[in-house]
């Protein structure tokens, strides 16, 4: 499969594959045949369990890792070949912030900015934007995790990017910091910047993102606007309050519903029409005290889609176990493991 | 050029690099100070004592007998080729044989502390080059840098050039400073140095500066491959301890031609004599000679080849390998 340049897409991948080799010689498939499209503008969530290939995909897009197979485009340009032509338009934080601990926050940003001719006033502005302007001359090694995260975000803002790729940007931030960053991401998205937000905090993604892509086992599982995904994938669950939950359970199961007892109420799946539940119970002399549809959320969609994926990365090696010498042999995949 | 300026700034701003340069400076000062102290002018009392001892030696009747015997058969005394005219030169003591210290002789310093200085500066610049890029990998800041300048060859070249240029400046300041101080003191002490020795000093210093800066570049190149400063230091240590011993243990004639140390000495000193037990015996003044000369050209070709190979591997690895 090949990528065809989509004028409205900022990121496109097709058939993307990455195989790592562990130090023990074991091959681990991190990304497998991934087709991803991120439309221009707005905030796009990038979700997946630990080890599902999110960070590896981001690293390949940014030229930090080589793909074994597949095609990638940023702003319609094939990468990594044309990466230098588009990189000025991309800001990114990959995994945890990475700066020189003995340099100050300001010095770290200056060293990144100067090769591109970015003026020091831009450094000042970026530091102020993330609230680090009063601690900019402190050593980075003495920064808290939240401050490091802010500095990483400040670095991405130096280039005034059209595409911002953020990998867990609120890690280590306090609640006020999380809100600030969330507002900033939302504001950037509304101002026309495309933001690819990789996050584990699904509620945060649902609040901020216009669209999402969910991956598991290195594959794309679902992609589209958040509202559509939640609507398409939410189970029809109706919460029912009755005087005798045990008797009501028997009646509804006999009527073909899947019923889960939860405290003083029942969660009934498979009810497309709630009035059918009312009727079935009333016909047997049980009257509903309250009935409400349960709204789906991104978390339930995510868990549903990734149900078969081992959460927590237990099936894959830790990053430290990986030898980043990539395997370019695509012919034989026997004996491969998945992360 | 902007990237090179940034890399130069990054190099000189690294605390570890600053510490290594400080250590190199202190050791240079120490070497110069000990060279000057060990050759400080003798006092009047020391000179008087030496003159008395000289006179006592000259008055010894055994001395004249030895000189006469030597003149009768000079080759029996000092080996083939010795003439009777040389007997007095070799046997009659002079004042300098009795003074407690030699005078400052730049020609001797070149082959002593001058060489030690080059070895020290080179070693420290190797570690500086290694830690400069090793820290980029261990802190992860290399990936950050590549997000701003994705052309890997450009980044690799700018860093390498920064290491080379910085190494040239550091080595030049230390080596030239060392010789400038010694020359000034020699002048102040009224010691005249022959032009031949001055040329030797200048060329040795220049070659020392080049090898020190290239050593830093080599440390950088190896660390790009290993991605750990400690890996490069361990490799150097393993080579110094085991590699050189292995070269000399090889049962081949002229195996020493492959020794890094021999070639470095041949480069620094415009040739080096290598002793090799595997060579057939060749009669000489001091009996059986088992040695050969390693030329400056050989040293240059060997060291240049090793450096180019390291740079090539370094560039290939940096261009292709994933960066965490």
XYZ file of C-alpha atoms in Angstrom:
663
model
C 0.000 0.000 0.000
C 1.334 3.441 -0.768
C 0.595 6.864 0.565
C -1.146 9.231 -1.782
C -0.604 12.833 -0.843
C -3.761 14.102 0.781
C -3.953 17.879 0.686
C -5.929 17.936 3.921
C -3.678 15.517 5.806
C -0.688 16.650 7.819
C 0.497 13.172 8.749
C 0.040 10.090 6.615
C 1.514 6.646 6.982
C 0.871 3.522 4.967
C 2.009 -0.012 5.678
C 4.421 1.282 8.290
C 6.437 -1.413 10.019
C 9.167 -1.374 12.625
C 10.958 -4.360 14.055
C 13.348 -4.031 16.956
C 15.847 -6.590 17.978
C 16.460 -7.196 21.664
C 19.961 -7.675 22.988
C 19.128 -11.346 23.288
C 18.513 -11.381 19.530
C 14.723 -11.609 19.781
C 12.818 -9.638 17.186
C 9.973 -7.491 18.434
C 7.387 -6.008 16.101
C 6.645 -2.534 17.449
C 4.596 -1.226 14.535
C 2.994 -3.459 11.957
C 1.316 -2.282 8.776
C 0.114 0.962 10.305
C -2.034 3.253 8.183
C -2.543 6.575 9.881
C -4.000 9.852 8.671
C -4.028 13.002 10.769
C -6.086 15.777 9.209
C -4.865 19.367 9.173
C -6.029 21.592 11.999
C -7.387 20.723 15.414
C -6.150 18.338 18.062
C -5.825 14.683 17.146
C -5.511 12.115 19.903
C -3.158 9.207 19.433
C -4.121 6.416 21.798
C -2.965 2.930 22.509
C -1.913 0.717 25.385
C 1.666 0.746 26.593
C 3.902 -0.835 23.984
C 1.321 -0.483 21.238
C 3.727 1.450 19.005
C 2.697 5.077 19.544
C 6.103 6.428 20.470
C 7.843 4.286 17.866
C 5.508 5.687 15.220
C 6.231 9.235 16.365
C 9.969 8.577 16.376
C 9.818 7.219 12.842
C 7.851 10.235 11.658
C 10.480 12.524 13.152
C 13.436 10.660 11.695
C 14.700 9.364 15.041
C 14.018 5.754 14.077
C 14.078 4.063 10.701
C 11.074 2.190 9.430
C 11.641 -1.287 8.093
C 8.848 -0.850 5.596
C 6.084 1.519 4.634
C 5.715 5.126 3.660
C 5.307 8.294 5.676
C 4.448 11.857 4.746
C 4.493 15.088 6.705
C 2.721 17.996 5.024
C 2.646 15.864 1.889
C 6.432 15.428 1.842
C 7.895 11.963 2.006
C 9.889 11.430 5.180
C 12.558 10.798 6.239
C 13.964 11.780 2.810
C 12.368 15.237 2.829
C 12.399 15.717 6.594
C 14.810 18.686 6.521
C 12.344 20.518 4.289
C 9.442 20.181 6.720
C 11.086 19.925 10.131
C 11.016 23.686 10.648
C 7.231 23.381 10.697
C 7.160 20.625 13.309
C 7.559 20.850 17.073
C 7.726 17.687 19.117
C 8.204 16.237 22.562
C 9.019 12.544 22.350
C 8.686 10.560 25.579
C 10.194 12.389 28.519
C 11.903 15.787 28.176
C 15.557 15.449 27.222
C 17.951 18.293 27.921
C 21.471 18.730 29.249
C 21.134 18.672 33.048
C 24.102 20.955 33.745
C 22.822 23.755 31.505
C 20.108 26.183 32.529
C 16.687 25.942 30.964
C 17.421 29.088 28.950
C 20.798 27.794 27.756
C 19.206 24.544 26.617
C 16.632 26.420 24.556
C 19.209 28.831 23.136
C 21.353 25.947 21.912
C 18.350 24.521 20.098
C 17.189 27.844 18.704
C 20.433 29.313 17.424
C 21.141 26.820 14.594
C 17.789 27.795 13.074
C 18.386 31.501 13.519
C 15.549 31.784 16.012
C 16.067 35.027 17.965
C 16.516 35.102 21.721
C 13.259 37.033 22.011
C 11.506 33.848 20.845
C 13.235 31.984 23.668
C 11.986 34.618 26.120
C 8.464 34.336 24.737
C 8.426 30.532 24.876
C 9.696 30.522 28.464
C 7.069 33.052 29.452
C 4.333 31.114 27.678
C 4.991 28.007 29.778
C 5.577 29.955 33.000
C 9.300 29.280 33.323
C 10.505 32.846 32.814
C 11.383 33.246 36.505
C 13.349 29.984 36.714
C 15.001 30.099 33.314
C 18.527 30.510 34.661
C 18.289 27.548 37.046
C 20.039 24.330 36.116
C 17.775 21.951 34.222
C 19.001 19.126 36.481
C 17.329 20.876 39.410
C 13.953 21.200 37.707
C 10.947 19.236 38.904
C 9.319 16.842 36.450
C 6.611 19.385 35.779
C 9.141 22.118 35.027
C 11.000 19.781 32.688
C 7.771 19.071 30.882
C 7.101 22.797 30.549
C 10.581 23.377 29.170
C 10.046 20.630 26.611
C 6.824 22.286 25.517
C 8.602 25.645 25.366
C 11.173 24.058 23.044
C 8.428 22.914 20.701
C 7.024 26.445 20.567
C 10.328 27.979 19.473
C 9.697 27.107 15.850
C 6.098 28.386 15.918
C 5.149 25.025 14.468
C 2.260 24.177 12.215
C 2.335 20.633 13.559
C 2.893 19.901 17.219
C 3.538 16.333 18.293
C 3.190 15.854 22.041
C 3.879 12.545 23.730
C 2.305 12.539 27.205
C 2.779 16.285 27.675
C 1.081 16.510 31.067
C 3.193 13.847 32.755
C 4.353 15.126 36.112
C 2.346 18.331 36.031
C 0.206 19.415 38.953
C -3.535 19.914 38.386
C -3.112 23.615 37.611
C -0.298 22.816 35.208
C -2.376 20.141 33.504
C -5.181 22.637 33.021
C -2.774 25.256 31.661
C -1.251 22.848 29.172
C -4.675 21.528 28.193
C -5.890 25.066 27.564
C -2.744 25.815 25.593
C -3.195 22.702 23.433
C -6.840 23.542 22.863
C -5.914 27.115 21.964
C -3.212 25.972 19.541
C -5.657 23.606 17.901
C -8.209 26.359 17.528
C -5.592 28.719 16.098
C -4.951 26.381 13.175
C -1.993 24.398 14.522
C -2.375 20.648 14.099
C -1.646 18.900 17.370
C -1.006 15.176 17.606
C -1.519 14.346 21.260
C -0.387 10.987 22.532
C -1.762 10.486 26.002
C -2.881 7.836 28.436
C -5.315 10.178 30.111
C -8.408 9.366 28.100
C -10.622 11.908 29.783
C -8.093 14.573 28.861
C -8.022 13.407 25.255
C -11.805 13.425 25.103
C -11.899 16.977 26.458
C -9.275 18.355 24.098
C -9.262 16.295 20.924
C -11.411 16.700 17.873
C -10.431 13.354 16.434
C -8.495 10.304 17.587
C -6.628 7.310 16.278
C -6.449 4.226 18.462
C -3.726 1.669 17.860
C -3.010 -1.692 19.385
C -0.339 -4.252 18.558
C 1.085 -1.748 16.122
C -2.111 -1.686 14.046
C -4.663 1.046 13.623
C -7.814 -0.103 15.418
C -10.037 2.918 14.885
C -9.783 6.494 13.721
C -12.143 9.410 13.315
C -13.872 12.252 15.136
C -14.266 11.579 18.861
C -18.029 11.999 18.742
C -18.368 9.479 15.914
C -16.119 6.921 17.584
C -17.920 7.168 20.890
C -21.284 6.995 19.170
C -20.340 4.070 16.921
C -18.711 1.955 19.519
C -20.685 2.565 22.688
C -22.656 -0.410 23.844
C -26.364 0.210 24.298
C -26.390 0.168 28.050
C -29.431 1.201 30.029
C -29.331 1.590 33.799
C -32.506 0.293 35.447
C -33.677 0.867 39.034
C -36.355 -1.550 40.285
C -37.640 -2.663 43.703
C -36.576 -6.286 43.188
C -33.376 -6.432 41.153
C -33.057 -10.222 41.433
C -36.461 -10.900 39.962
C -35.972 -8.215 37.299
C -32.653 -9.789 36.305
C -34.334 -13.115 35.636
C -37.099 -11.493 33.604
C -34.738 -9.452 31.444
C -32.297 -12.317 30.845
C -35.240 -14.448 29.798
C -36.136 -11.700 27.370
C -32.677 -11.942 25.798
C -30.854 -9.053 27.441
C -27.410 -9.208 29.006
C -27.847 -7.956 32.541
C -25.176 -6.964 35.045
C -26.141 -6.418 38.673
C -24.438 -3.318 40.064
C -25.467 -2.460 43.627
C -29.071 -1.361 43.711
C -29.470 -1.180 39.961
C -29.036 -3.212 36.802
C -26.991 -2.382 33.720
C -28.769 -3.829 30.735
C -26.901 -4.282 27.481
C -28.395 -4.740 24.069
C -31.416 -2.554 24.598
C -31.804 -0.409 21.532
C -35.229 0.725 22.734
C -35.508 1.373 26.518
C -39.322 1.165 26.379
C -38.986 -2.547 25.608
C -37.370 -3.010 29.027
C -40.192 -1.150 30.728
C -42.755 -3.236 28.921
C -41.065 -6.556 29.646
C -40.900 -5.808 33.387
C -44.422 -4.341 33.603
C -45.872 -7.388 31.886
C -44.507 -9.452 34.788
C -45.710 -7.065 37.471
C -42.426 -5.220 38.100
C -42.434 -1.510 37.668
C -39.393 0.604 36.879
C -38.535 3.314 39.411
C -35.945 4.944 37.177
C -34.335 4.227 33.819
C -31.529 6.056 32.066
C -29.289 5.384 29.113
C -25.615 5.214 30.058
C -23.565 7.541 27.875
C -20.490 6.077 26.305
C -17.074 7.687 26.711
C -13.708 7.369 25.061
C -12.437 5.148 27.836
C -15.073 2.517 27.220
C -14.414 2.673 23.486
C -10.677 2.403 24.063
C -11.019 -0.543 26.404
C -13.404 -2.252 24.081
C -11.079 -1.875 21.098
C -7.944 -2.846 22.941
C -9.522 -5.568 25.064
C -7.245 -8.246 23.698
C -4.100 -6.237 24.090
C -2.072 -6.877 27.195
C -2.051 -3.657 29.120
C 0.994 -2.370 30.907
C 3.547 -3.504 28.355
C 4.122 -6.776 30.160
C 4.416 -8.712 26.923
C 7.147 -6.574 25.444
C 10.674 -5.779 26.471
C 11.487 -2.647 28.379
C 13.090 0.109 26.294
C 16.420 -0.561 27.969
C 16.368 -4.116 26.701
C 16.116 -3.033 23.122
C 18.975 -2.796 20.758
C 17.968 -0.113 18.328
C 19.713 -1.842 15.469
C 16.756 -2.292 13.238
C 16.036 -5.378 11.262
C 15.518 -4.682 7.619
C 14.562 -8.196 6.648
C 10.866 -8.189 6.024
C 10.583 -11.609 4.520
C 10.598 -13.864 7.508
C 8.566 -12.925 10.521
C 8.574 -16.274 12.254
C 9.451 -16.163 15.888
C 8.694 -12.452 16.204
C 7.168 -11.068 19.328
C 4.923 -8.108 19.664
C 5.429 -5.361 22.112
C 28.370 28.023 10.489
C 25.608 28.758 13.002
C 25.486 25.099 13.941
C 29.264 24.963 14.299
C 29.175 28.013 16.577
C 26.491 26.316 18.675
C 28.495 23.108 18.916
C 31.590 25.062 19.945
C 29.486 26.760 22.609
C 28.086 23.385 23.703
C 31.623 21.938 23.904
C 33.080 24.718 26.008
C 29.984 24.876 28.213
C 30.167 21.234 29.247
C 31.299 21.013 32.828
C 33.151 17.743 32.254
C 35.087 19.281 29.358
C 35.962 22.322 31.475
C 37.212 20.023 34.239
C 39.366 18.050 31.815
C 40.865 21.229 30.373
C 41.547 22.447 33.899
C 43.285 19.177 34.755
C 45.332 19.399 31.540
C 46.330 22.959 32.425
C 47.367 22.015 35.944
C 49.415 19.069 34.694
C 51.088 21.284 32.090
C 51.990 23.794 34.776
C 53.270 20.959 36.944
C 55.435 19.560 34.139
C 56.889 22.971 33.348
C 57.478 23.737 37.017
C 59.258 20.440 37.682
C 61.342 20.863 34.515
C 62.452 24.284 35.722
C 62.965 23.207 39.333
C 65.032 20.172 38.379
C 67.346 22.369 36.281
C 67.534 25.379 38.570
C 70.956 27.059 38.606
C 73.445 25.588 41.041
C 74.373 27.711 44.034
C 77.895 29.001 44.637
C 78.355 26.464 47.395
C 77.240 23.588 45.134
C 79.559 24.781 42.376
C 82.515 25.041 44.791
C 81.817 21.543 46.070
C 81.629 20.223 42.485
C 84.924 21.903 41.538
C 86.618 20.339 44.515
C 85.282 16.915 43.565
C 86.417 17.420 39.951
C 89.885 18.355 41.046
C 90.029 15.287 43.261
C 89.033 13.071 40.331
C 91.557 14.671 37.983
C 94.267 14.139 40.552
C 93.588 10.417 40.711
C 96.560 8.588 39.077
C 94.274 5.759 37.979
C 92.601 8.167 35.556
C 95.763 8.812 33.566
C 96.474 5.075 33.442
C 93.008 4.419 32.053
C 93.427 7.108 29.408
C 96.783 5.682 28.361
C 95.381 2.147 28.168
C 92.482 3.403 26.095
C 94.730 5.208 23.648
C 96.685 1.967 23.179
C 93.570 -0.002 22.303
C 90.481 2.260 22.014
C 88.151 -0.324 20.478
C 88.616 -2.629 23.455
C 87.364 0.174 25.699
C 84.426 1.581 23.752
C 83.734 -0.859 20.943
C 84.336 -0.849 17.192
C 84.979 2.515 15.568
C 86.363 4.278 18.635
C 89.500 6.357 18.008
C 92.304 7.125 20.432
C 91.393 10.825 20.305
C 88.031 10.017 21.845
C 89.511 8.389 24.929
C 90.098 11.600 26.823
C 86.616 12.838 25.936
C 85.044 9.664 27.241
C 87.166 9.167 30.364
C 88.233 12.566 31.687
C 85.533 13.942 34.022
C 84.066 17.411 33.566
C 82.491 19.835 35.988
C 78.935 18.929 34.941
C 79.588 15.384 36.123
C 79.784 16.685 39.679
C 77.189 19.440 39.877
C 73.977 18.141 41.453
C 71.747 19.186 38.544
C 71.904 19.493 34.774
C 71.190 22.843 33.169
C 67.965 23.366 31.283
C 68.339 21.625 27.929
C 65.307 22.011 25.651
C 66.593 19.190 23.465
C 66.307 16.778 26.398
C 62.942 18.155 27.523
C 61.501 17.429 24.081
C 62.070 13.720 24.592
C 61.083 13.757 28.257
C 58.495 16.064 29.711
C 57.640 17.431 26.281
C 56.488 13.987 25.201
C 54.709 13.415 28.509
C 52.844 16.680 27.990
C 51.623 15.590 24.558
C 50.517 12.201 25.894
C 48.643 13.845 28.779
C 46.935 16.479 26.641
C 46.008 13.896 24.005
C 44.541 11.508 26.591
C 42.474 14.239 28.217
C 41.234 15.541 24.867
C 40.214 11.997 23.881
C 38.078 11.848 27.022
C 36.770 15.373 26.400
C 35.699 14.450 22.860
C 34.100 11.298 24.200
C 32.205 12.961 27.030
C 31.053 15.786 24.765
C 29.019 13.473 22.570
C 28.519 10.724 25.166
C 26.507 13.135 27.294
C 24.346 13.993 24.281
C 23.359 10.347 24.043
C 23.037 9.539 27.748
C 20.899 12.600 28.508
C 18.841 12.006 25.381
C 19.458 15.556 24.203
C 20.761 14.205 20.892
C 17.208 13.355 19.851
C 16.121 16.865 20.832
C 18.889 18.349 18.685
C 17.867 16.192 15.723
C 14.324 17.497 16.037
C 15.728 20.941 15.262
C 18.444 19.973 12.775
C 17.393 16.687 11.164
C 20.329 16.488 8.742
C 22.362 13.905 10.593
C 25.524 14.291 8.538
C 25.492 18.035 9.209
C 25.058 17.475 12.942
C 27.765 14.810 12.998
C 30.209 16.992 11.045
C 29.511 20.107 13.119
C 30.103 18.244 16.361
C 33.258 16.620 15.038
C 34.575 19.921 13.755
C 33.821 21.580 17.083
C 35.783 18.857 18.892
C 38.693 19.199 16.452
C 38.866 22.989 16.554
C 38.465 23.151 20.321
C 41.130 20.477 20.696
C 43.493 22.438 18.454
C 43.008 25.574 20.536
C 43.398 23.807 23.891
C 46.431 21.811 22.775
C 48.031 24.852 21.135
C 47.598 27.012 24.228
C 49.008 24.339 26.542
C 51.862 23.111 24.364
C 52.942 26.543 23.127
C 52.583 27.922 26.643
C 54.754 25.131 28.026
C 57.555 25.721 25.510
C 57.277 29.488 25.687
C 57.816 29.424 29.446
C 60.758 27.032 29.164
C 62.348 29.082 26.362
C 61.972 32.335 28.266
C 63.474 30.818 31.378
C 66.347 29.342 29.355
C 67.022 32.801 27.914
C 66.828 34.348 31.355
C 69.353 31.807 32.629
C 71.670 32.663 29.746
C 71.384 29.224 28.170
C 71.723 29.320 24.429
C 69.783 26.712 22.459
C 71.061 25.624 19.037
C 68.796 26.325 16.074
C 68.611 22.604 15.352
C 67.084 21.985 18.800
C 64.706 24.919 18.414
C 63.489 23.482 15.122
C 63.033 20.095 16.782
C 61.057 21.719 19.585
C 58.835 23.646 17.170
C 58.063 20.698 14.919
C 57.539 18.335 17.831
C 55.189 20.835 19.434
C 53.266 21.255 16.180
C 52.952 17.508 15.669
C 51.940 17.200 19.321
C 49.158 19.743 18.867
C 47.897 17.899 15.792
C 47.901 14.481 17.451
C 46.180 15.843 20.576
C 43.385 17.491 18.547
C 42.990 14.427 16.334
C 42.890 12.271 19.469
C 39.908 14.304 20.653
C 38.262 13.747 17.277
C 38.981 10.030 17.561
C 37.398 9.917 21.024
C 34.349 11.631 19.572
C 34.134 9.203 16.647
C 34.399 6.103 18.816
C 31.829 7.415 21.290
C 29.328 8.095 18.504
C 29.519 4.365 17.817
C 29.475 3.204 21.444
C 27.179 6.011 22.681
C 28.764 5.903 26.129
C 31.745 7.885 27.380
C 32.557 5.060 29.731
C 32.587 2.676 26.765
C 35.295 4.687 25.034
C 37.312 5.048 28.228
C 36.999 1.297 28.878
C 38.085 0.560 25.309
C 41.120 2.816 25.692
C 41.985 1.223 29.015
C 41.619 -2.276 27.593
C 43.847 -1.332 24.659
C 46.506 0.281 26.826
C 46.562 -2.690 29.211
C 46.003 -5.567 26.816
C 46.321 -4.338 23.256
C 49.896 -3.131 23.390
C 50.985 -6.228 25.308
C 49.283 -8.387 22.713
C 51.074 -6.634 19.860
C 54.436 -7.231 21.482
C 53.586 -10.821 22.339
C 52.887 -11.679 18.717
C 55.547 -14.051 17.372
C 56.049 -12.006 14.214
C 58.909 -9.782 13.194
C 58.104 -6.048 13.219
C 54.753 -6.595 14.941
C 55.475 -3.319 16.715
C 54.686 -1.521 13.469
C 51.021 -2.088 14.399
C 51.358 -0.655 17.886
C 49.435 2.565 18.402
C 51.987 3.781 20.949
C 54.955 3.164 18.632
C 53.292 4.964 15.763
C 52.299 7.843 18.027
C 55.917 8.159 19.174
C 57.137 7.949 15.569
C 54.784 10.810 14.706
C 55.700 12.942 17.700
C 59.478 12.418 17.484
C 59.914 12.230 13.723
C 60.669 8.529 13.920
C 61.028 6.006 16.725
C 63.330 3.073 17.371
C 61.402 -0.102 18.109
C 63.026 -3.038 19.863
C 61.903 -6.446 18.680
C 63.156 -9.749 20.092
C 61.901 -11.540 16.995
C 64.456 -9.769 14.801
C 67.781 -11.466 14.003
C 70.780 -10.228 15.960
C 72.744 -7.341 14.411
C 76.117 -6.450 15.934
C 76.413 -2.902 17.259
C 78.194 -0.708 19.784
C 76.258 -2.169 22.703
C 76.343 -5.736 21.468
C 73.441 -7.464 19.765
C 70.958 -4.997 18.227
C 67.373 -6.139 17.680
C 65.617 -2.949 16.677
C 64.291 -1.063 13.680
C 63.296 2.501 12.895
C 59.644 3.460 12.542
C 59.433 6.541 10.344
C 57.359 9.686 10.716
C 55.568 8.765 7.483
C 54.660 5.335 8.833
C 53.319 6.854 12.025
C 51.328 9.438 10.074
C 49.867 6.838 7.713
C 48.946 4.484 10.552
C 47.375 7.116 12.797
C 45.641 8.826 9.879
C 44.274 5.492 8.691
C 42.957 4.576 12.120
C 41.327 8.002 12.499
C 39.734 7.889 9.038
C 38.394 4.393 9.685
C 36.938 5.491 13.026
C 35.351 8.541 11.383
C 33.874 6.483 8.560
C 32.321 3.933 10.923
C 31.136 6.749 13.178
C 29.442 8.584 10.314
C 27.806 5.428 8.968
C 26.468 4.467 12.384
C 25.245 7.970 13.181
C 23.563 8.316 9.794
C 21.670 5.065 10.005
C 21.122 4.075 13.607
C 18.016 4.941 15.618
C 18.435 7.655 18.225
C 16.640 7.172 21.518
